[in-house]
Amino acid sequence: MTWTRAKDWLIGALGLLILLMVALVIFWFVISEPAGREDPGSLPPVSGGGTPDEEPPADLGEDDVWLADVVLEARTLVSADATLRDIDAVGQGVLTGPDGLVAAHLELEATVPFDVVAAELGGGASVRAGDDGQAEVTRTVEVLGRELRVVASGTVNAEAGRLVVEPRSIDVGGPEFLSDALAAIARRAVTIEQDVEGLPEGLVLQTVSVQDDGFRAAFLGEDVLLDQ
């Protein structure tokens, strides 16, 4: 009885070993290629004979340089006017010449930090992300000779190229009848209507949304002068 069990165990182990060897052989053929076969990566490129999507201007000067596409990524942009974060830009038809560096078409996305917007708003304001994609503005304003702390929440939009936060709710504390009256007075002080500074002229704000660290803004421009 003992020998029979030992024999069955040996037969089972042998079968398992054979299956393992077959699997190893299949795996080897899958991951390898026949010797002497030419690497596809070393093959000469196929000439399509086509033309590029963009063509340089016909009047390109002797000292001019034309670039079909330019891609820029930067974590921070600081200028005398503003600070921007996480900049992603794609320029097409970029030409260097006597007029400076000009992009025929430029798309740019950047984050405008909350503290930059708050500093322009003034009044010790603070701005942060609110609920449901809204922005929350807190500011101390003077009403009837008294300082009043106002908290407003509103939606953010791009209107006529400006970043606009229009308050939907304003909280000044106190009884409801008094709060409503004071909120109407304080509304203008917590409404944000600002241009995004620090960008080349010709870029126009298209869309804006609220992120945890600021306003994510998308810009578009044609014939944008990148430097002078």
CSV table of C-alpha atoms in Angstrom, one decimal, residues 54 66-67 91-95 102-106 221-224:
chain,number,residue,atom,x,y,z
A,54,GLU,CA,2.9,73.7,-41.6
A,66,TRP,CA,10.9,79.9,-38.0
A,67,LEU,CA,9.7,77.1,-35.7
A,91,GLY,CA,3.0,77.8,-29.8
A,92,GLN,CA,2.7,77.2,-33.6
A,93,GLY,CA,4.3,79.1,-36.4
A,94,VAL,CA,6.8,80.9,-34.1
A,95,LEU,CA,8.9,83.4,-35.9
A,102,VAL,CA,5.9,86.1,-32.5
A,103,ALA,CA,3.7,83.1,-32.3
A,104,ALA,CA,1.1,82.8,-35.0
A,105,HIS,CA,-1.1,80.7,-32.7
A,106,LEU,CA,-0.6,80.2,-29.0
A,221,GLY,CA,-4.1,84.1,-28.9
A,222,GLU,CA,-3.2,84.8,-32.5
A,223,ASP,CA,0.0,86.7,-33.6
A,224,VAL,CA,1.1,86.9,-30.0
